[in-house]
Short mmCIF file of C-alpha atoms in Angstrom, two decimals:
data_model
loop_
_atom_site.label_atom_id
_atom_site.label_comp_id
_atom_site.label_asym_id
_atom_site.label_seq_id
_atom_site.Cartn_x
_atom_site.Cartn_y
_atom_site.Cartn_z
CA ALA B 1 0.00 0.00 0.00
CA GLN B 2 1.12 3.50 -0.72
CA THR B 3 2.12 5.76 2.16
CA VAL B 4 3.02 9.42 2.46
CA THR B 5 5.21 10.75 5.26
CA GLN B 6 5.68 14.35 6.37
CA SER B 7 8.24 14.34 9.16
CA GLN B 8 8.01 18.04 10.08
CA PRO B 9 4.88 18.72 12.16
CA GLU B 10 5.71 22.43 12.30
CA MET B 11 8.04 24.85 10.56
CA SER B 12 8.73 28.56 10.92
CA VAL B 13 10.10 31.02 8.40
CA GLN B 14 10.86 34.70 8.48
CA GLU B 15 8.87 36.84 6.09
CA ALA B 16 10.66 37.18 2.70
CA GLU B 17 12.85 34.16 3.42
CA THR B 18 12.76 30.70 1.83
CA VAL B 19 11.50 27.53 3.46
CA THR B 20 11.40 23.90 2.33
CA LEU B 21 8.79 21.40 3.46
CA SER B 22 9.68 17.72 3.21
CA CYS B 23 7.62 14.79 1.97
CA THR B 24 8.54 11.19 1.28
CA TYR B 25 6.31 8.48 -0.10
CA ASP B 26 6.35 4.79 -0.75
CA THR B 27 4.92 3.10 -3.83
CA SER B 28 5.68 0.26 -6.19
CA GLU B 29 4.09 2.07 -9.12
CA SER B 30 6.16 3.83 -11.74
CA ASP B 31 3.57 6.38 -12.80
CA TYR B 32 1.61 8.51 -10.35
CA TYR B 33 0.78 12.06 -9.29
CA LEU B 34 2.00 14.04 -6.33
CA PHE B 35 0.44 17.17 -4.90
CA TRP B 36 0.89 19.85 -2.30
CA TYR B 37 -2.30 21.25 -0.81
CA LYS B 38 -2.54 24.31 1.42
CA GLN B 39 -5.10 24.56 4.20
CA PRO B 40 -5.39 28.08 5.68
CA PRO B 41 -7.41 28.79 8.83
CA SER B 42 -10.52 28.96 6.64
CA ARG B 43 -10.19 25.15 6.37
CA GLN B 44 -10.48 25.19 2.57
CA MET B 45 -8.11 22.76 0.80
CA ILE B 46 -6.28 24.65 -1.94
CA LEU B 47 -4.09 23.01 -4.56
CA VAL B 48 -0.63 24.57 -4.53
CA ILE B 49 1.23 22.48 -7.07
CA ARG B 50 1.18 19.08 -8.73
CA GLN B 51 3.81 16.84 -10.26
CA GLU B 52 3.42 13.97 -12.72
CA ALA B 53 5.94 11.25 -11.96
CA TYR B 54 6.78 10.66 -15.60
CA LYS B 55 7.93 14.27 -15.96
CA GLN B 56 11.52 14.77 -14.87
CA GLN B 57 11.20 18.55 -14.77
CA ASN B 58 10.27 19.93 -11.38
CA ALA B 59 6.95 21.77 -11.27
CA THR B 60 6.84 25.46 -10.40
CA GLU B 61 4.00 27.87 -9.67
CA ASN B 62 5.20 31.41 -9.05
CA ARG B 63 6.92 31.37 -5.62
CA PHE B 64 6.26 27.67 -5.13
CA SER B 65 8.48 24.95 -6.57
CA VAL B 66 9.13 21.31 -5.89
CA ASN B 67 12.21 19.13 -5.74
CA PHE B 68 11.03 15.80 -7.08
CA GLN B 69 13.50 12.95 -6.59
CA LYS B 70 11.79 9.87 -8.01
CA ALA B 71 14.47 7.34 -7.10
CA ALA B 72 14.57 8.59 -3.52
CA LYS B 73 10.75 8.91 -3.43
CA SER B 74 11.06 12.44 -2.16
CA PHE B 75 8.84 15.41 -3.01
CA SER B 76 9.73 18.61 -1.16
CA LEU B 77 8.03 22.00 -1.50
CA LYS B 78 10.08 25.18 -1.59
CA ILE B 79 8.37 28.48 -0.84
CA SER B 80 10.42 31.51 -1.85
CA ASP B 81 9.91 35.07 -0.60
CA SER B 82 7.56 33.84 2.12
CA GLN B 83 4.52 36.00 2.82
CA LEU B 84 2.25 36.23 5.85
CA GLY B 85 -0.52 34.71 3.74
CA ASP B 86 1.53 31.54 3.29
CA ALA B 87 0.92 30.61 6.93
CA ALA B 88 -1.18 27.44 6.79
CA MET B 89 -1.15 23.68 7.09
CA TYR B 90 0.45 22.03 4.08
CA PHE B 91 -0.40 18.51 3.01
CA CYS B 92 1.54 16.30 0.64
CA ALA B 93 -0.63 13.84 -1.30
CA TYR B 94 -0.20 10.91 -3.68
CA ARG B 95 -2.54 9.52 -6.34
CA SER B 96 -2.06 6.59 -8.64
CA PRO B 97 -2.85 7.22 -12.34
CA SER B 98 -5.34 4.40 -12.72
CA GLY B 99 -7.61 2.14 -10.75
CA THR B 100 -9.50 3.63 -7.86
CA TYR B 101 -7.81 7.05 -7.97
CA LYS B 102 -7.58 7.25 -4.19
CA TYR B 103 -5.63 10.15 -2.72
CA ILE B 104 -3.25 9.33 0.12
CA PHE B 105 -2.30 12.22 2.38
CA GLY B 106 0.56 12.89 4.75
CA THR B 107 -0.05 14.14 8.29
CA GLY B 108 0.68 17.74 7.36
CA THR B 109 3.18 20.46 8.23
CA ARG B 110 2.03 23.64 9.92
CA LEU B 111 3.93 26.61 8.53
CA LYS B 112 4.28 29.77 10.59
CA VAL B 113 5.47 32.97 8.93
CA LEU B 114 7.15 35.44 11.26
CA ALA B 115 6.91 39.16 10.53
CA ASN M 1 -19.78 27.37 -10.69
CA ALA M 2 -20.12 26.17 -7.08
CA GLY M 3 -17.66 23.22 -7.30
CA VAL M 4 -18.06 20.95 -4.28
CA THR M 5 -20.60 21.93 -1.64
CA GLN M 6 -20.97 20.29 1.75
CA THR M 7 -24.00 20.56 4.00
CA PRO M 8 -23.98 21.37 6.91
CA LYS M 9 -20.83 23.30 7.78
CA PHE M 10 -21.12 22.72 11.54
CA ARG M 11 -23.07 20.24 13.63
CA VAL M 12 -23.22 19.11 17.24
CA LEU M 13 -24.65 15.67 17.93
CA LYS M 14 -25.35 13.76 21.08
CA THR M 15 -23.91 10.28 21.43
CA GLY M 16 -26.17 7.78 19.73
CA GLN M 17 -27.86 10.25 17.40
CA SER M 18 -27.75 9.80 13.66
CA MET M 19 -27.10 12.26 10.88
CA THR M 20 -26.30 12.53 7.19
CA LEU M 21 -23.71 14.76 5.60
CA LEU M 22 -24.46 15.80 2.04
CA CYS M 23 -21.87 16.43 -0.63
CA ALA M 24 -22.89 17.86 -3.99
CA GLN M 25 -20.65 18.58 -6.97
CA ASP M 26 -21.55 20.30 -10.21
CA MET M 27 -18.45 19.36 -12.23
CA ASN M 28 -19.80 16.05 -13.57
CA HIS M 29 -17.04 14.19 -11.74
CA GLU M 30 -17.16 10.41 -11.61
CA TYR M 31 -15.10 9.96 -8.47
CA MET M 32 -16.12 11.19 -5.05
CA TYR M 33 -14.55 10.76 -1.63
CA TRP M 34 -15.19 11.29 2.05
CA TYR M 35 -12.23 12.04 4.33
CA ARG M 36 -11.94 12.85 7.98
CA GLN M 37 -9.27 15.18 9.33
CA ASP M 38 -7.96 14.80 12.86
CA PRO M 39 -5.03 16.64 14.49
CA GLY M 40 -1.72 14.95 13.73
CA MET M 41 -3.32 12.38 11.46
CA GLY M 42 -3.84 14.22 8.20
CA LEU M 43 -6.76 13.26 6.00
CA ARG M 44 -7.92 9.67 6.15
CA LEU M 45 -10.22 8.12 3.57
CA ILE M 46 -13.55 6.87 4.93
CA HIS M 47 -15.41 5.76 1.80
CA TYR M 48 -15.23 6.56 -1.87
CA SER M 49 -17.18 6.08 -5.08
CA VAL M 50 -16.00 5.58 -8.64
CA GLY M 51 -19.40 6.18 -10.18
CA GLU M 52 -23.13 6.45 -9.64
CA GLY M 53 -24.45 3.50 -7.69
CA THR M 54 -21.01 2.32 -6.54
CA THR M 55 -19.27 2.73 -3.20
CA ALA M 56 -16.20 1.23 -1.55
CA LYS M 57 -14.52 1.26 1.83
CA GLY M 58 -11.49 3.35 2.52
CA GLU M 59 -9.02 3.33 5.39
CA VAL M 60 -11.42 4.10 8.27
CA PRO M 61 -14.96 2.99 7.26
CA ASP M 62 -16.26 1.65 10.59
CA GLY M 63 -19.29 3.50 11.94
CA TYR M 64 -20.07 5.17 8.61
CA ASN M 65 -22.24 4.35 5.62
CA VAL M 66 -22.45 6.06 2.23
CA SER M 67 -24.69 6.21 -0.79
CA ARG M 68 -24.26 7.53 -4.34
CA LEU M 69 -27.73 7.36 -5.85
CA LYS M 70 -27.08 10.32 -8.13
CA LYS M 71 -23.80 11.11 -9.83
CA GLN M 72 -23.61 14.59 -8.35
CA ASN M 73 -24.34 13.60 -4.74
CA PHE M 74 -22.41 11.55 -2.21
CA LEU M 75 -23.97 11.08 1.22
CA LEU M 76 -22.14 10.12 4.41
CA GLY M 77 -24.22 8.69 7.22
CA LEU M 78 -23.53 8.16 10.89
CA GLU M 79 -26.10 5.73 12.30
CA SER M 80 -25.13 6.02 15.97
CA ALA M 81 -22.66 8.81 16.59
CA ALA M 82 -19.78 8.30 19.01
CA PRO M 83 -17.38 10.86 20.52
CA SER M 84 -14.58 9.25 18.47
CA GLN M 85 -16.34 10.54 15.36
CA THR M 86 -15.74 14.13 16.41
CA SER M 87 -13.74 15.43 13.47
CA VAL M 88 -13.69 17.66 10.41
CA TYR M 89 -15.15 15.88 7.40
CA PHE M 90 -14.19 16.69 3.84
CA CYS M 91 -15.81 15.66 0.63
CA ALA M 92 -13.80 15.68 -2.58
CA SER M 93 -14.34 14.86 -6.22
CA SER M 94 -12.18 14.25 -9.25
CA TYR M 95 -12.21 13.21 -12.89
CA GLY M 96 -10.13 14.18 -15.89
CA GLN M 97 -7.72 16.49 -14.10
CA PRO M 98 -5.38 14.69 -11.68
CA GLU M 99 -6.16 16.79 -8.63
CA ALA M 100 -9.09 16.45 -6.30
CA PHE M 101 -11.44 19.32 -5.59
CA PHE M 102 -12.58 19.74 -2.02
CA GLY M 103 -15.63 21.04 -0.24
CA GLN M 104 -15.28 23.52 2.59
CA GLY M 105 -15.51 20.86 5.28
CA THR M 106 -17.96 20.02 8.05
CA ARG M 107 -16.96 20.34 11.67
CA LEU M 108 -18.81 17.66 13.64
CA THR M 109 -18.77 17.47 17.41
CA VAL M 110 -20.25 14.47 19.21
CA VAL M 111 -20.92 15.07 22.90
#
């Protein structure tokens, strides 16, 4: 069974600085999707970025980028120029490309942004 | 375009009471999911559906039942609520695009 591990329950970053959130996963599949979701205090789950495993190029979305290391089964999220609005819970998630399309989530990392 | 809508947003139940959470999506998605979110445990899959009339158990299905009579709706039922079911419940849907789309969540407290 696939698993997703986020080993940092909480992280802090100074405003305008860069922070990296870690995620590792376990799967026997060769093709899959990985995601980072943001959950602000409003509770809404917001997609930050996604990565297709067959693409070697790391995904980027403005200040957000990932470091996808397929062999190491690692998928970290880098937030550059951190802003107060980035403070939230961040979840790493995995989805297989076929079958039941279940999403497997990590336990989350709470990010605090210090002014 | 409303996306995924959950009803209600908040609810307090007494132990032993029953209730149904409603999830409605207007994106014509085939796949729908119910998750619960608890501190330190992330989101855990309760039940899911890959199409109208089909349901399947997820990681933590005990104490819950679901139905998908219409493609756009996915209902989560608690027949006899227990304090251990105090949680935030999320509905999600997907199809076509890889990512799941989430409702705004339901905070349920069982006293």
